């Protein structure tokens, strides 16, 4: 029985000393043992996104940020991590390798009624299928866009005529 659970990542072996006495306490035997802890695969413990801010209208394939995954087994056993989006903000984003990228640039509109923030949910798992999830908010920055339509409340446009005067120099 231990006070804490045995953890391979903390210590791969433990030394214990056992003392045994007979019923009359006349004989005592001391023995030291080494207990070896075997590694059990654990789920990744955290997911981080290196950047979560991009300009609106960023083109398809633009890298929003790189995904970093912490797995407690990594120092002892190389982990093959794969990530996927459980919520891709309505098809706006995708994951390529360990990078969050823009999938549909038409969805990245700062002025859209839903606002400039997009909630995504990333799940990463190791080669044994142990997984963890993390939500992130991708924020858009506003880009000054040219007008797309010109309207007149009167229904017509008037432009004043300008007279250009040309001077000639005679010499």
Tab-separated table of C-alpha atoms in Angstrom:
chain	number	residue	atom	x	y	z
A	1	UNK	CA	0.000	0.000	0.000
A	2	UNK	CA	1.329	3.440	-0.893
A	3	UNK	CA	0.321	6.927	0.154
A	4	UNK	CA	0.342	8.051	-3.497
A	5	UNK	CA	-0.159	6.186	-6.716
A	6	UNK	CA	2.991	5.006	-8.423
A	7	UNK	CA	3.905	7.155	-11.423
A	8	UNK	CA	6.524	6.056	-13.948
A	9	UNK	CA	7.162	9.646	-15.010
A	10	UNK	CA	8.063	10.578	-11.419
A	11	UNK	CA	10.138	7.516	-10.505
A	12	UNK	CA	10.807	4.285	-12.389
A	13	UNK	CA	11.712	2.324	-9.249
A	14	UNK	CA	11.229	2.447	-5.494
A	15	UNK	CA	13.340	0.858	-2.776
A	16	UNK	CA	11.577	-0.463	0.269
A	17	UNK	CA	12.871	-2.063	3.440
A	18	UNK	CA	10.825	-4.726	5.186
A	19	UNK	CA	11.392	-5.944	8.703
A	20	UNK	CA	9.782	-9.175	9.886
A	21	UNK	CA	9.716	-10.371	13.521
A	22	UNK	CA	8.538	-13.672	14.843
A	23	UNK	CA	5.700	-13.802	17.339
A	24	UNK	CA	8.037	-13.739	20.323
A	25	UNK	CA	10.124	-10.882	18.879
A	26	UNK	CA	13.192	-13.081	19.302
A	27	UNK	CA	14.123	-13.207	15.621
A	28	UNK	CA	14.161	-10.304	13.177
A	29	UNK	CA	14.866	-10.367	9.479
A	30	UNK	CA	15.433	-7.221	7.376
A	31	UNK	CA	15.175	-7.329	3.617
A	32	UNK	CA	15.396	-4.543	1.026
A	33	UNK	CA	13.447	-4.793	-2.209
A	34	UNK	CA	13.336	-2.773	-5.379
A	35	UNK	CA	9.947	-2.304	-6.992
A	36	UNK	CA	10.050	-1.400	-10.654
A	37	UNK	CA	7.178	0.637	-12.077
A	38	UNK	CA	6.092	-0.053	-15.639
A	39	UNK	CA	4.978	2.773	-17.844
A	40	UNK	CA	1.287	3.077	-18.687
A	41	UNK	CA	0.299	5.346	-21.533
A	42	UNK	CA	-1.451	8.487	-20.340
A	43	UNK	CA	-3.469	10.967	-22.330
A	44	UNK	CA	-1.861	14.213	-23.446
A	45	UNK	CA	-2.218	16.665	-20.590
A	46	UNK	CA	-2.602	19.976	-22.408
A	47	UNK	CA	-2.990	21.651	-25.782
A	48	UNK	CA	-1.753	25.155	-26.621
A	49	UNK	CA	-2.270	27.373	-29.661
A	50	UNK	CA	0.670	29.670	-30.508
A	51	UNK	CA	-1.558	32.392	-31.978
A	52	UNK	CA	-5.284	33.051	-31.992
A	53	UNK	CA	-5.561	36.370	-33.833
A	54	UNK	CA	-5.748	36.831	-37.630
A	55	UNK	CA	-6.929	39.542	-40.020
A	56	UNK	CA	-10.387	39.154	-41.498
A	57	UNK	CA	-10.524	37.842	-45.090
A	58	UNK	CA	-7.291	35.854	-44.625
A	59	UNK	CA	-6.994	33.459	-47.589
A	60	UNK	CA	-7.550	29.702	-47.448
A	61	UNK	CA	-4.491	27.908	-46.068
A	62	UNK	CA	-3.360	30.823	-43.891
A	63	UNK	CA	-1.808	29.448	-40.694
A	64	UNK	CA	-3.615	30.850	-37.672
A	65	UNK	CA	-1.258	29.231	-35.172
A	66	UNK	CA	0.711	26.111	-34.361
A	67	UNK	CA	-0.660	23.511	-31.983
A	68	UNK	CA	1.558	22.408	-29.127
A	69	UNK	CA	0.689	19.261	-27.177
A	70	UNK	CA	2.128	18.227	-23.826
A	71	UNK	CA	2.162	14.500	-23.115
A	72	UNK	CA	3.620	13.166	-19.845
A	73	UNK	CA	4.959	10.079	-21.657
A	74	UNK	CA	7.039	12.084	-24.161
A	75	UNK	CA	10.333	12.109	-22.210
A	76	UNK	CA	10.279	8.300	-22.030
A	77	UNK	CA	8.509	7.307	-25.233
A	78	UNK	CA	8.163	9.375	-28.408
A	79	UNK	CA	4.512	10.204	-28.982
A	80	UNK	CA	2.906	10.460	-32.424
A	81	UNK	CA	0.300	13.139	-31.873
A	82	UNK	CA	-2.614	13.785	-34.221
A	83	UNK	CA	-5.160	16.550	-33.808
A	84	UNK	CA	-8.593	17.208	-35.244
A	85	UNK	CA	-11.272	19.843	-34.890
A	86	UNK	CA	-14.384	18.736	-33.050
A	87	UNK	CA	-15.831	22.213	-33.679
A	88	UNK	CA	-14.445	23.987	-36.754
A	89	UNK	CA	-16.596	27.135	-36.389
A	90	UNK	CA	-18.980	26.102	-39.135
A	91	UNK	CA	-16.315	25.020	-41.630
A	92	UNK	CA	-14.131	28.096	-41.164
A	93	UNK	CA	-10.973	26.333	-39.954
A	94	UNK	CA	-9.109	23.061	-40.439
A	95	UNK	CA	-6.026	21.364	-39.053
A	96	UNK	CA	-3.067	20.563	-41.265
A	97	UNK	CA	-0.408	18.587	-39.394
A	98	UNK	CA	-0.143	20.488	-36.125
A	99	UNK	CA	-1.253	23.847	-37.552
A	100	UNK	CA	-4.656	25.507	-37.371
A	101	UNK	CA	-5.401	26.916	-40.828
A	102	UNK	CA	-8.134	28.885	-42.601
A	103	UNK	CA	-10.473	26.645	-44.583
A	104	UNK	CA	-13.062	29.179	-45.817
A	105	UNK	CA	-11.916	32.801	-45.987
A	106	UNK	CA	-15.449	33.991	-46.839
A	107	UNK	CA	-16.436	33.173	-43.260
A	108	UNK	CA	-13.796	35.509	-41.792
A	109	UNK	CA	-15.824	38.707	-41.729
A	110	UNK	CA	-15.176	41.070	-38.842
A	111	UNK	CA	-18.439	42.919	-39.522
A	112	UNK	CA	-20.603	39.754	-39.594
A	113	UNK	CA	-23.528	39.639	-37.154
A	114	UNK	CA	-21.920	36.786	-35.172
A	115	UNK	CA	-19.030	39.036	-34.235
A	116	UNK	CA	-15.303	38.757	-34.763
A	117	UNK	CA	-14.742	35.788	-32.418
A	118	UNK	CA	-14.813	32.121	-33.462
A	119	UNK	CA	-14.942	29.269	-30.933
A	120	UNK	CA	-13.123	26.089	-31.952
A	121	UNK	CA	-12.620	22.793	-30.135
A	122	UNK	CA	-9.372	20.872	-30.719
A	123	UNK	CA	-8.867	17.226	-29.784
A	124	UNK	CA	-5.374	15.712	-29.817
A	125	UNK	CA	-4.506	12.078	-29.258
A	126	UNK	CA	-1.409	9.969	-29.009
A	127	UNK	CA	-0.687	6.793	-30.952
A	128	UNK	CA	-2.578	4.660	-28.404
A	129	UNK	CA	-5.755	6.718	-28.749
A	130	UNK	CA	-5.473	8.555	-25.443
A	131	UNK	CA	-6.879	12.044	-26.034
A	132	UNK	CA	-7.533	15.441	-24.531
A	133	UNK	CA	-9.585	18.413	-25.734
A	134	UNK	CA	-9.223	22.164	-25.473
A	135	UNK	CA	-11.367	25.068	-26.648
A	136	UNK	CA	-9.839	28.190	-28.144
A	137	UNK	CA	-11.210	31.484	-29.396
A	138	UNK	CA	-9.856	32.775	-32.698
A	139	UNK	CA	-10.198	36.553	-32.889
A	140	UNK	CA	-10.345	38.564	-36.092
A	141	UNK	CA	-8.784	41.949	-36.546
A	142	UNK	CA	-10.601	44.479	-38.704
A	143	UNK	CA	-9.178	45.286	-42.130
A	144	UNK	CA	-10.052	48.518	-43.924
A	145	UNK	CA	-11.973	47.345	-46.981
A	146	UNK	CA	-12.895	49.388	-50.062
A	147	UNK	CA	-16.583	50.179	-50.518
A	148	UNK	CA	-18.428	47.585	-52.545
A	149	UNK	CA	-21.484	49.675	-53.486
A	150	UNK	CA	-22.195	53.373	-53.868
A	151	UNK	CA	-25.706	54.569	-53.133
A	152	UNK	CA	-27.446	57.909	-53.387
A	153	UNK	CA	-30.500	58.770	-51.345
A	154	UNK	CA	-31.787	60.927	-54.237
A	155	UNK	CA	-31.227	58.156	-56.751
A	156	UNK	CA	-28.868	60.239	-58.872
A	157	UNK	CA	-25.369	61.567	-58.659
A	158	UNK	CA	-24.345	65.038	-59.650
A	159	UNK	CA	-20.837	66.122	-60.341
A	160	UNK	CA	-19.934	69.772	-60.836
A	161	UNK	CA	-18.319	70.630	-64.081
A	162	UNK	CA	-14.842	71.920	-63.705
A	163	UNK	CA	-13.203	74.149	-66.229
A	164	UNK	CA	-9.576	73.593	-66.804
A	165	UNK	CA	-7.667	76.621	-67.886
A	166	UNK	CA	-4.534	76.173	-69.863
A	167	UNK	CA	-1.938	78.862	-69.939
A	168	UNK	CA	0.281	79.242	-72.825
A	169	UNK	CA	3.560	80.910	-72.657
A	170	UNK	CA	4.782	82.801	-75.658
A	171	UNK	CA	8.252	83.844	-75.671
